[in-house]
Tab-separated table of C-alpha atoms in Angstrom:
chain	number	residue	atom	x	y	z
A	1	MET	CA	44.531	-54.161	-21.106
A	2	PRO	CA	43.450	-50.756	-19.750
A	3	ASP	CA	44.199	-47.654	-21.820
A	4	GLN	CA	47.631	-46.262	-20.904
A	5	SER	CA	45.992	-42.921	-20.110
A	6	ALA	CA	44.162	-44.547	-17.179
A	7	PRO	CA	45.420	-43.500	-13.721
A	8	GLU	CA	47.318	-46.107	-11.752
A	9	ALA	CA	46.430	-47.399	-8.282
A	10	LEU	CA	48.973	-48.446	-5.693
A	11	PHE	CA	50.714	-51.602	-6.889
A	12	ARG	CA	49.620	-54.823	-5.229
A	13	PRO	CA	50.751	-58.109	-6.802
A	14	PHE	CA	48.226	-60.534	-8.213
A	15	ASN	CA	47.311	-63.492	-5.995
A	16	ARG	CA	49.292	-62.138	-3.065
A	17	ARG	CA	47.897	-64.529	-0.446
A	18	ARG	CA	49.230	-67.650	-2.144
A	19	PHE	CA	52.482	-65.871	-3.037
A	20	LEU	CA	53.213	-64.748	0.530
A	21	LYS	CA	52.475	-68.217	1.862
A	22	ALA	CA	54.926	-69.721	-0.612
A	23	ALA	CA	57.626	-67.070	-0.061
A	24	GLY	CA	57.746	-67.710	3.678
A	25	SER	CA	60.201	-64.899	4.443
A	26	ALA	CA	59.728	-61.128	4.673
A	27	ALA	CA	63.419	-60.644	3.934
A	28	ILE	CA	63.010	-61.622	0.265
A	29	LEU	CA	59.704	-59.794	-0.245
A	30	PRO	CA	60.691	-56.652	-2.248
A	31	ALA	CA	62.708	-58.422	-4.936
A	32	ALA	CA	60.249	-61.296	-5.149
A	33	LEU	CA	57.306	-58.964	-5.601
A	34	ARG	CA	59.017	-57.067	-8.406
A	35	SER	CA	59.747	-60.306	-10.194
A	36	PHE	CA	56.237	-61.673	-9.704
A	37	GLY	CA	54.607	-58.446	-10.825
A	38	ALA	CA	56.568	-58.473	-14.058
A	39	GLU	CA	55.072	-61.786	-15.173
A	40	THR	CA	52.023	-62.089	-17.407
A	41	PRO	CA	49.630	-64.278	-15.381
A	42	ALA	CA	47.125	-64.602	-18.230
A	43	THR	CA	49.600	-66.752	-20.153
A	44	SER	CA	50.242	-69.153	-17.280
A	45	PRO	CA	47.612	-71.663	-16.143
A	46	ASN	CA	49.078	-71.505	-12.631
A	47	ASN	CA	48.227	-67.813	-12.383
A	48	ARG	CA	44.521	-67.893	-13.189
A	49	ILE	CA	42.400	-65.679	-10.989
A	50	ASN	CA	40.166	-67.711	-8.689
A	51	LEU	CA	36.716	-66.132	-8.691
A	52	GLY	CA	33.728	-66.633	-6.392
A	53	VAL	CA	30.230	-65.553	-7.490
A	54	ILE	CA	27.613	-64.440	-4.963
A	55	GLY	CA	23.957	-64.046	-5.974
A	56	MET	CA	22.739	-66.250	-8.802
A	57	GLY	CA	19.115	-65.211	-9.208
A	58	TRP	CA	19.246	-63.032	-12.303
A	59	GLN	CA	22.107	-60.632	-13.025
A	60	GLY	CA	24.558	-63.016	-11.407
A	61	PRO	CA	24.185	-65.797	-13.995
A	62	GLY	CA	24.748	-63.357	-16.861
A	63	ASN	CA	27.869	-61.929	-15.262
A	64	THR	CA	29.119	-65.420	-14.509
A	65	GLU	CA	28.618	-66.552	-18.105
A	66	ALA	CA	30.829	-63.669	-19.217
A	67	PHE	CA	33.598	-64.699	-16.810
A	68	LEU	CA	33.329	-68.333	-17.921
A	69	THR	CA	34.458	-67.306	-21.413
A	70	LEU	CA	37.679	-65.701	-20.133
A	71	SER	CA	40.771	-67.882	-19.952
A	72	ASP	CA	42.619	-66.038	-17.203
A	73	CYS	CA	40.073	-66.722	-14.457
A	74	GLN	CA	38.251	-69.730	-13.060
A	75	VAL	CA	34.968	-69.631	-11.155
A	76	VAL	CA	35.672	-71.893	-8.183
A	77	ALA	CA	32.761	-71.115	-5.850
A	78	THR	CA	29.172	-69.905	-6.010
A	79	CYS	CA	26.700	-68.795	-3.362
A	80	ASP	CA	22.935	-68.300	-3.245
A	81	ILE	CA	20.269	-68.689	-0.561
A	82	ASP	CA	17.814	-70.242	-3.007
A	83	THR	CA	18.801	-73.881	-3.481
A	84	SER	CA	17.270	-74.060	-6.950
A	85	HIS	CA	19.387	-71.107	-8.103
A	86	LEU	CA	22.456	-72.555	-6.404
A	87	GLN	CA	22.133	-76.004	-7.932
A	88	ALA	CA	21.606	-74.567	-11.410
A	89	ALA	CA	24.652	-72.322	-11.005
A	90	VAL	CA	26.962	-75.111	-9.856
A	91	LYS	CA	25.877	-77.342	-12.726
A	92	LYS	CA	26.360	-74.612	-15.319
A	93	ILE	CA	29.816	-73.684	-14.040
A	94	ASN	CA	31.079	-77.247	-13.704
A	95	ASP	CA	29.653	-78.199	-17.085
A	96	ALA	CA	31.470	-75.252	-18.651
A	97	TYR	CA	34.811	-76.446	-17.256
A	98	GLY	CA	34.123	-80.156	-17.568
A	99	ASN	CA	34.968	-80.811	-13.926
A	100	GLU	CA	33.470	-80.733	-10.406
A	101	ASP	CA	35.720	-78.009	-8.970
A	102	CYS	CA	33.089	-75.321	-8.307
A	103	LYS	CA	31.776	-75.554	-4.749
A	104	ALA	CA	28.357	-74.418	-3.550
A	105	TYR	CA	27.722	-72.189	-0.515
A	106	HIS	CA	24.549	-71.085	1.222
A	107	ASP	CA	26.331	-68.475	3.374
A	108	TYR	CA	28.432	-65.836	1.603
A	109	ARG	CA	30.708	-65.599	4.659
A	110	GLU	CA	31.925	-69.145	4.163
A	111	LEU	CA	32.835	-68.414	0.564
A	112	LEU	CA	34.644	-65.214	1.515
A	113	ALA	CA	36.646	-67.032	4.196
A	114	ARG	CA	38.441	-69.121	1.541
A	115	ASP	CA	42.029	-67.928	1.215
A	116	ASP	CA	42.363	-69.318	-2.303
A	117	ILE	CA	39.700	-67.013	-3.748
A	118	ASP	CA	41.182	-63.831	-5.222
A	119	ALA	CA	38.063	-61.960	-6.328
A	120	VAL	CA	34.273	-62.065	-6.181
A	121	MET	CA	31.346	-61.065	-8.342
A	122	ILE	CA	28.466	-59.770	-6.183
A	123	ALA	CA	24.935	-59.606	-7.624
A	124	VAL	CA	22.629	-59.589	-4.606
A	125	PRO	CA	19.570	-57.328	-4.076
A	126	ASP	CA	20.315	-53.689	-3.219
A	127	HIS	CA	19.530	-54.064	0.495
A	128	TRP	CA	22.417	-56.559	0.822
A	129	HIS	CA	25.106	-54.634	-1.070
A	130	GLU	CA	26.823	-52.951	1.872
A	131	ILE	CA	27.057	-56.013	4.107
A	132	VAL	CA	28.407	-58.389	1.474
A	133	ALA	CA	30.753	-55.888	-0.195
A	134	THR	CA	32.381	-54.628	3.000
A	135	GLU	CA	32.869	-58.205	4.226
A	136	ALA	CA	34.505	-59.089	0.906
A	137	ALA	CA	36.787	-56.051	1.160
A	138	ARG	CA	37.845	-57.014	4.697
A	139	HIS	CA	38.796	-60.436	3.306
A	140	LYS	CA	40.933	-58.676	0.669
A	141	LYS	CA	38.863	-59.904	-2.256
A	142	ASP	CA	38.780	-57.731	-5.360
A	143	ILE	CA	35.176	-57.024	-6.292
A	144	TYR	CA	32.956	-56.835	-9.362
A	145	GLY	CA	29.794	-55.296	-7.854
A	146	GLU	CA	26.390	-54.545	-9.299
A	147	LYS	CA	24.813	-51.109	-9.490
A	148	PRO	CA	23.567	-49.095	-7.744
A	149	LEU	CA	26.487	-49.174	-5.346
A	150	ALA	CA	24.141	-49.535	-2.357
A	151	HIS	CA	20.629	-49.009	-1.013
A	152	THR	CA	21.403	-45.682	0.711
A	153	ILE	CA	24.024	-42.942	0.567
A	154	ALA	CA	25.474	-43.941	3.961
A	155	GLU	CA	25.861	-47.529	2.791
A	156	GLN	CA	27.643	-46.350	-0.349
A	157	GLN	CA	30.017	-44.280	1.772
A	158	SER	CA	30.701	-47.361	3.897
A	159	ILE	CA	31.590	-49.443	0.824
A	160	VAL	CA	33.914	-46.728	-0.515
A	161	ARG	CA	35.751	-46.603	2.833
A	162	ALA	CA	36.131	-50.387	2.953
A	163	VAL	CA	37.435	-50.600	-0.613
A	164	GLN	CA	39.902	-47.753	-0.147
A	165	THR	CA	41.136	-48.961	3.250
A	166	ASN	CA	41.786	-52.463	1.987
A	167	LYS	CA	43.181	-51.338	-1.397
A	168	ILE	CA	40.651	-53.391	-3.322
A	169	ILE	CA	40.247	-53.356	-7.105
A	170	TRP	CA	36.568	-52.599	-7.778
A	171	GLN	CA	34.620	-52.816	-11.013
A	172	MET	CA	31.108	-51.376	-10.994
A	173	GLY	CA	28.682	-53.321	-13.183
A	174	SER	CA	28.028	-50.115	-15.161
A	175	TRP	CA	29.187	-51.840	-18.329
A	176	GLN	CA	28.118	-49.094	-20.739
A	177	ARG	CA	31.565	-47.525	-20.266
A	178	SER	CA	32.965	-50.554	-22.083
A	179	VAL	CA	30.745	-50.015	-25.149
A	180	PRO	CA	32.224	-47.928	-28.022
A	181	MET	CA	29.194	-45.702	-28.776
A	182	PHE	CA	28.938	-44.557	-25.150
A	183	HIS	CA	32.687	-43.931	-25.093
A	184	LYS	CA	32.484	-41.909	-28.322
A	185	ALA	CA	29.551	-39.827	-27.086
A	186	ALA	CA	31.325	-38.965	-23.832
A	187	GLU	CA	34.527	-38.057	-25.706
A	188	ILE	CA	32.629	-35.754	-28.068
A	189	VAL	CA	31.406	-33.839	-25.038
A	190	ARG	CA	34.722	-33.901	-23.161
A	191	ASN	CA	36.560	-32.575	-26.214
A	192	GLY	CA	34.263	-29.557	-26.454
A	193	LEU	CA	32.791	-30.438	-29.830
A	194	ILE	CA	29.311	-29.345	-28.705
A	195	GLY	CA	30.704	-26.215	-27.066
A	196	ASP	CA	29.951	-25.465	-23.439
A	197	VAL	CA	27.381	-27.858	-22.027
A	198	THR	CA	24.312	-26.065	-20.702
A	199	HIS	CA	21.849	-28.893	-20.046
A	200	VAL	CA	21.748	-32.691	-19.889
A	201	GLU	CA	18.728	-34.979	-20.202
A	202	VAL	CA	18.959	-38.357	-18.487
A	203	GLY	CA	16.015	-40.486	-19.552
A	204	LEU	CA	15.308	-43.586	-17.477
A	205	PRO	CA	12.520	-46.175	-17.772
A	206	GLY	CA	9.160	-45.527	-16.168
A	207	GLY	CA	6.775	-48.020	-14.658
A	208	ASN	CA	7.705	-51.071	-12.638
A	209	ALA	CA	8.712	-53.802	-15.072
A	210	ASP	CA	7.099	-57.181	-14.466
A	211	PHE	CA	10.043	-59.360	-15.422
A	212	ASP	CA	8.554	-62.558	-14.021
A	213	ASP	CA	4.804	-62.250	-14.804
A	214	VAL	CA	4.094	-61.935	-11.096
A	215	GLU	CA	1.499	-59.176	-11.478
A	216	LYS	CA	-0.558	-61.178	-13.954
A	217	GLU	CA	-0.375	-64.215	-11.681
A	218	ALA	CA	-1.283	-62.203	-8.578
A	219	LEU	CA	-4.230	-60.391	-10.166
A	220	ALA	CA	-5.588	-63.658	-11.562
A	221	ARG	CA	-5.413	-65.187	-8.108
A	222	LEU	CA	-7.223	-62.230	-6.565
A	223	ALA	CA	-9.910	-62.359	-9.245
A	224	THR	CA	-10.748	-65.935	-8.276
A	225	GLU	CA	-11.401	-64.606	-4.765
A	226	GLY	CA	-13.677	-61.858	-6.039
A	227	GLN	CA	-11.037	-59.132	-5.622
A	228	ASN	CA	-10.777	-57.179	-8.867
A	229	VAL	CA	-8.021	-54.547	-8.689
A	230	GLY	CA	-6.190	-52.712	-11.422
A	231	SER	CA	-2.580	-53.213	-10.367
A	232	LEU	CA	-0.340	-54.310	-7.551
A	233	GLU	CA	0.291	-50.661	-6.663
A	234	GLN	CA	-3.347	-50.485	-5.541
A	235	ILE	CA	-3.048	-53.408	-3.121
A	236	VAL	CA	-2.225	-51.918	0.282
A	237	SER	CA	-1.273	-53.456	3.585
A	238	GLY	CA	-4.167	-54.564	5.771
A	239	SER	CA	-6.664	-54.930	2.952
A	240	PRO	CA	-8.270	-58.315	2.266
A	241	ALA	CA	-6.746	-58.317	-1.227
A	242	TRP	CA	-3.226	-57.824	0.138
A	243	LYS	CA	-3.579	-60.686	2.609
A	244	LEU	CA	-4.618	-63.064	-0.150
A	245	LEU	CA	-1.190	-62.668	-1.761
A	246	VAL	CA	0.729	-63.738	1.347
A	247	ASN	CA	2.179	-67.241	1.136
A	248	ASP	CA	4.680	-69.336	3.014
A	249	PRO	CA	8.064	-68.873	1.344
A	250	PRO	CA	8.997	-71.660	-1.078
A	251	LYS	CA	11.011	-74.388	0.622
A	252	GLU	CA	14.047	-73.746	-1.566
A	253	LEU	CA	14.319	-70.090	-0.394
A	254	ASP	CA	15.825	-69.055	2.948
A	255	TYR	CA	13.485	-66.090	3.303
A	256	GLU	CA	14.790	-64.999	6.708
A	257	MET	CA	18.256	-64.634	5.203
A	258	TRP	CA	16.876	-63.070	2.023
A	259	ILE	CA	15.231	-60.226	3.974
A	260	GLY	CA	18.448	-59.875	5.959
A	261	PRO	CA	18.973	-56.322	7.275
A	262	SER	CA	15.673	-54.968	5.923
A	263	LYS	CA	12.342	-54.805	7.732
A	264	MET	CA	10.691	-58.210	7.980
A	265	GLU	CA	7.610	-58.387	5.762
A	266	PRO	CA	5.345	-61.365	4.965
A	267	TYR	CA	6.478	-63.288	1.912
A	268	ILE	CA	4.774	-62.283	-1.333
A	269	ARG	CA	6.172	-63.647	-4.573
A	270	ALA	CA	5.465	-60.325	-6.286
A	271	ARG	CA	8.106	-58.577	-4.183
A	272	SER	CA	10.888	-61.170	-4.148
A	273	HIS	CA	13.464	-62.426	-6.633
A	274	LYS	CA	13.034	-60.509	-9.921
A	275	SER	CA	10.468	-58.116	-8.423
A	276	TRP	CA	12.306	-56.933	-5.304
A	277	ARG	CA	13.269	-53.656	-7.023
A	278	TRP	CA	9.693	-52.390	-6.867
A	279	ASN	CA	9.534	-52.183	-3.060
A	280	TYR	CA	11.593	-49.611	-1.157
A	281	ASN	CA	12.284	-52.125	1.592
A	282	THR	CA	14.677	-53.931	-0.739
A	283	GLY	CA	15.112	-51.844	-3.911
A	284	GLY	CA	14.860	-48.361	-5.366
A	285	GLY	CA	12.587	-48.720	-8.389
A	286	GLU	CA	13.543	-47.857	-11.948
A	287	LEU	CA	15.218	-44.659	-10.729
A	288	LEU	CA	17.907	-46.425	-8.688
A	289	ASP	CA	18.059	-49.396	-11.033
A	290	TRP	CA	19.097	-47.237	-14.016
A	291	ILE	CA	20.828	-44.245	-12.433
A	292	GLY	CA	24.120	-46.175	-12.346
A	293	HIS	CA	23.935	-46.634	-16.121
A	294	HIS	CA	22.755	-43.416	-17.769
A	295	CYS	CA	23.751	-40.900	-15.089
A	296	ASP	CA	27.126	-42.650	-15.042
A	297	ILE	CA	27.570	-41.877	-18.750
A	298	ALA	CA	26.281	-38.324	-18.274
A	299	HIS	CA	28.907	-37.705	-15.574
A	300	TRP	CA	31.631	-39.268	-17.733
A	301	GLY	CA	30.991	-36.799	-20.516
A	302	LEU	CA	30.837	-33.880	-18.097
A	303	ASP	CA	34.008	-34.831	-16.175
A	304	PHE	CA	31.889	-35.077	-13.012
A	305	ASP	CA	33.118	-38.459	-11.792
A	306	LYS	CA	34.400	-36.837	-8.602
A	307	THR	CA	31.546	-34.478	-7.857
A	308	GLY	CA	27.769	-34.204	-7.943
A	309	PRO	CA	24.821	-31.805	-8.040
A	310	TYR	CA	24.477	-29.082	-5.453
A	311	GLU	CA	20.689	-28.783	-5.741
A	312	VAL	CA	17.943	-31.310	-6.503
A	313	GLU	CA	14.184	-30.888	-6.680
A	314	GLY	CA	11.295	-32.734	-8.255
A	315	SER	CA	8.560	-35.246	-7.625
A	316	GLY	CA	7.242	-38.681	-8.423
A	317	GLU	CA	3.937	-40.500	-8.469
A	318	LEU	CA	4.360	-42.525	-5.310
A	319	PRO	CA	1.969	-45.398	-4.579
A	320	PRO	CA	0.919	-45.872	-0.933
A	321	ALA	CA	3.948	-46.691	1.210
A	322	ASN	CA	2.441	-50.054	2.153
A	323	ALA	CA	1.616	-51.113	-1.412
A	324	VAL	CA	3.132	-54.354	-2.665
A	325	TRP	CA	4.942	-52.328	-5.330
A	326	ASN	CA	5.537	-48.930	-3.744
A	327	THR	CA	8.323	-47.437	-5.874
A	328	ALA	CA	7.475	-44.485	-8.123
A	329	PRO	CA	6.542	-45.563	-11.671
A	330	LYS	CA	6.816	-41.954	-12.903
A	331	TYR	CA	9.212	-39.256	-11.720
A	332	ARG	CA	10.962	-36.078	-12.836
A	333	PHE	CA	13.735	-34.061	-11.211
A	334	GLU	CA	15.778	-30.966	-11.994
A	335	LEU	CA	19.385	-30.802	-10.786
A	336	LYS	CA	21.971	-28.019	-10.683
A	337	TYR	CA	25.672	-28.788	-11.193
A	338	PRO	CA	28.888	-26.764	-11.218
A	339	ARG	CA	29.769	-24.701	-14.322
A	340	GLY	CA	26.141	-23.603	-14.655
A	341	ILE	CA	25.037	-26.994	-15.971
A	342	THR	CA	21.518	-28.234	-15.303
A	343	MET	CA	20.232	-31.792	-15.620
A	344	THR	CA	16.800	-33.365	-15.975
A	345	ILE	CA	16.406	-36.929	-14.699
A	346	ALA	CA	13.049	-38.426	-15.633
A	347	GLY	CA	11.208	-41.689	-16.107
A	348	GLY	CA	7.784	-42.027	-17.691
A	349	TYR	CA	7.908	-38.653	-19.470
A	350	PRO	CA	7.888	-38.970	-23.285
A	351	ASP	CA	9.613	-35.609	-23.821
A	352	ILE	CA	12.744	-36.983	-22.131
A	353	LYS	CA	14.111	-39.661	-24.438
A	354	THR	CA	15.651	-42.732	-22.815
A	355	GLY	CA	19.438	-42.459	-22.675
A	356	VAL	CA	21.691	-39.409	-22.285
A	357	LYS	CA	21.538	-36.179	-24.256
A	358	TRP	CA	24.112	-33.440	-23.700
A	359	ILE	CA	23.083	-30.030	-25.069
A	360	GLY	CA	25.778	-27.441	-25.656
A	361	THR	CA	26.242	-23.978	-27.113
A	362	GLU	CA	27.416	-25.461	-30.445
A	363	GLY	CA	25.510	-28.709	-30.793
A	364	TRP	CA	24.232	-31.832	-29.044
A	365	VAL	CA	24.815	-35.561	-28.818
A	366	TRP	CA	22.518	-38.375	-27.661
A	367	VAL	CA	23.317	-42.008	-26.875
A	368	ASP	CA	21.368	-45.004	-25.648
A	369	ARG	CA	21.636	-48.767	-25.968
A	370	GLU	CA	19.329	-48.484	-28.960
A	371	GLY	CA	21.351	-45.934	-30.893
A	372	PHE	CA	23.466	-42.802	-31.296
A	373	ASP	CA	22.593	-39.404	-32.731
A	374	ALA	CA	24.220	-35.984	-32.918
A	375	SER	CA	23.777	-32.524	-34.363
A	376	ASN	CA	26.813	-33.110	-36.604
A	377	PRO	CA	26.254	-36.093	-38.950
A	378	ALA	CA	30.019	-36.637	-39.227
A	379	TRP	CA	30.167	-37.688	-35.577
A	380	LYS	CA	28.006	-40.707	-36.345
A	381	GLN	CA	30.774	-42.321	-38.404
A	382	GLY	CA	33.088	-44.911	-36.862
A	383	LYS	CA	33.116	-46.754	-33.547
A	384	TYR	CA	35.341	-44.229	-31.760
A	385	LEU	CA	36.011	-40.521	-32.080
A	386	PRO	CA	38.727	-39.891	-34.724
A	387	ARG	CA	42.228	-39.667	-33.274
A	388	GLU	CA	42.780	-36.079	-34.440
A	389	LEU	CA	39.780	-34.897	-32.387
A	390	ARG	CA	40.801	-36.764	-29.218
A	391	LYS	CA	42.696	-34.113	-27.278
A	392	VAL	CA	41.023	-35.575	-24.185
A	393	LYS	CA	41.305	-39.373	-24.279
A	394	LEU	CA	38.943	-41.264	-22.029
A	395	TYR	CA	39.825	-44.614	-20.492
A	396	THR	CA	39.220	-47.300	-23.127
A	397	SER	CA	37.806	-50.709	-22.200
A	398	SER	CA	36.257	-53.052	-24.742
A	399	ASP	CA	35.282	-55.848	-22.332
A	400	HIS	CA	33.989	-55.003	-18.852
A	401	GLN	CA	34.796	-58.333	-17.203
A	402	GLN	CA	38.188	-58.615	-18.876
A	403	ASN	CA	39.018	-55.079	-17.776
A	404	PHE	CA	38.341	-56.165	-14.188
A	405	LEU	CA	40.661	-59.172	-14.496
A	406	ASP	CA	43.383	-57.108	-16.163
A	407	CYS	CA	43.272	-54.577	-13.349
A	408	ILE	CA	43.467	-57.279	-10.685
A	409	LYS	CA	46.801	-58.282	-12.210
A	410	THR	CA	48.200	-54.788	-12.857
A	411	ARG	CA	46.617	-53.060	-9.808
A	412	GLN	CA	45.455	-50.229	-12.058
A	413	VAL	CA	42.016	-48.744	-11.482
A	414	THR	CA	39.169	-50.145	-13.569
A	415	VAL	CA	37.032	-48.188	-16.009
A	416	THR	CA	34.349	-47.894	-13.272
A	417	PRO	CA	36.040	-47.864	-9.841
A	418	VAL	CA	34.080	-47.631	-6.609
A	419	GLU	CA	34.301	-43.839	-6.379
A	420	VAL	CA	32.740	-43.531	-9.841
A	421	GLY	CA	29.970	-45.944	-8.879
A	422	HIS	CA	29.299	-43.908	-5.759
A	423	ASN	CA	29.077	-40.546	-7.524
A	424	SER	CA	27.031	-41.951	-10.404
A	425	ALA	CA	24.335	-43.241	-8.038
A	426	LEU	CA	24.310	-40.234	-5.682
A	427	PRO	CA	21.949	-38.135	-7.853
A	428	GLY	CA	19.433	-40.985	-7.810
A	429	HIS	CA	19.535	-41.209	-4.025
A	430	LEU	CA	19.163	-37.428	-3.708
A	431	CYS	CA	16.218	-37.498	-6.124
A	432	ARG	CA	14.550	-40.175	-4.040
A	433	ILE	CA	15.061	-38.090	-0.878
A	434	ALA	CA	13.608	-35.012	-2.617
A	435	MET	CA	10.614	-37.105	-3.683
A	436	ALA	CA	10.104	-38.522	-0.175
A	437	THR	CA	10.300	-35.138	1.565
A	438	GLY	CA	8.624	-33.047	-1.130
A	439	ARG	CA	11.372	-30.465	-0.723
A	440	LYS	CA	14.357	-29.085	-2.584
A	441	ILE	CA	17.560	-30.790	-1.448
A	442	ARG	CA	20.813	-28.856	-1.186
A	443	TRP	CA	23.933	-31.027	-1.283
A	444	ASN	CA	27.523	-30.326	-0.234
A	445	ALA	CA	29.441	-32.582	-2.624
A	446	LYS	CA	32.804	-32.032	-0.938
A	447	GLU	CA	31.600	-33.015	2.537
A	448	GLU	CA	28.881	-35.366	1.210
A	449	LYS	CA	26.190	-33.890	3.403
A	450	ILE	CA	22.657	-32.547	2.926
A	451	ILE	CA	22.576	-28.895	3.914
A	452	GLY	CA	20.057	-27.489	6.391
A	453	ASP	CA	17.477	-30.299	6.432
A	454	LEU	CA	17.668	-32.717	9.354
A	455	GLN	CA	14.737	-34.837	8.200
A	456	ALA	CA	16.211	-35.259	4.739
A	457	SER	CA	19.635	-36.035	6.231
A	458	LYS	CA	18.142	-38.935	8.182
A	459	LEU	CA	17.084	-40.490	4.866
A	460	MET	CA	20.725	-40.865	3.886
A	461	THR	CA	20.707	-44.032	5.971
A	462	ARG	CA	18.263	-46.656	7.285
A	463	GLU	CA	17.771	-48.909	10.276
A	464	TYR	CA	19.154	-52.426	10.086
A	465	ARG	CA	17.195	-55.387	11.398
A	466	ALA	CA	19.053	-57.264	14.139
A	467	PRO	CA	21.477	-58.934	14.186
A	468	TRP	CA	22.739	-57.204	11.025
A	469	LYS	CA	24.781	-54.022	11.323
A	470	MET	CA	26.260	-51.581	8.852
A	471	SER	CA	30.060	-51.367	8.893
């Protein structure tokens, strides 16, 4: 269950659609809701949370496997626009339960229209986040959504509005908050053990990771045609080499739907499925892929979950805009925050170690998935900060998916609610805008507006391809 120090959201009873249908009378609603809310659904098989999973290409299967191990939910529906992914997902889910109850959907809207589904896990490419998430919120589904929150700042703002308006429980897939060493590092900072924070280093990966060996395959294919190039970043639109990589989409993939609201581009395997992050038409590169992890932890330690930087400047090594992989493989930005705190966000620079390092007037602490270090050796002992040092107690979650399910039942906020996901990703979006314009960006965090730069302000949003529209 969530830490008792966690703030509470407005109460909304678990599984309200089925309850209201059964109750049948508004006259008995208040007493019935109090009684229902007092139960412990996790102990009753009739009160399992029905979960739908949308997007089963990569992150989706991993998230789904985690939910399959939890007894108080059942995955009853799955959706993907690649039939091979969809068939594999249905088989895995039904095999796990030993039944045939999980249904397959090609269109996410059909899944969301089911009244018996209480919550959804969404793991679609960035360019689809806003459309799917806002539709889910309108259908009153609680949401476990992948980071970054969305492809642009305007889309993130749209998701936040939809979640708040519909009183949805949201869990951002920024699971590091549910890992003890990240929790301990943030509490060390929040409790003032390193003194006043002066600077923070947020180290993200550089390069464009080839998760599916598509670059090797593509370059080998080009070599057979007498086109010897160094990398996919060097293959630009209109060149003979670029055209040789264009194929018809595989029959199992609905490519028209996959592109969705983004600009239609010819199908190239090297910019679909596991490689879509490396093209700005669909993703945001390593910067936006990781900002929702390490900047999220940086903000947690600084107590900046509800604010952001007021100034951002920096640059990146951008490939040609029409390259197959056109996201920056190397980038560095300097940000200014309230309380005189500065932050460096960088990828591909060896002097900025991957992870988060807070530097204060009386010490420092660093944390990453690979380890934990601090200026005081005593802080390295134990999973959590000792009780006597915890004057400020951060929300404690030991299982990210379970925390989501618990909060669906209690209507408390999760460890990473939508507002946190929004503010954690905002610095990444502002860095990308600074990189695209080549100018310093000034940001009004209260009004969520770029100050005095019309061109930069236009980059807070993007055009949608018809018939898709942003909410």
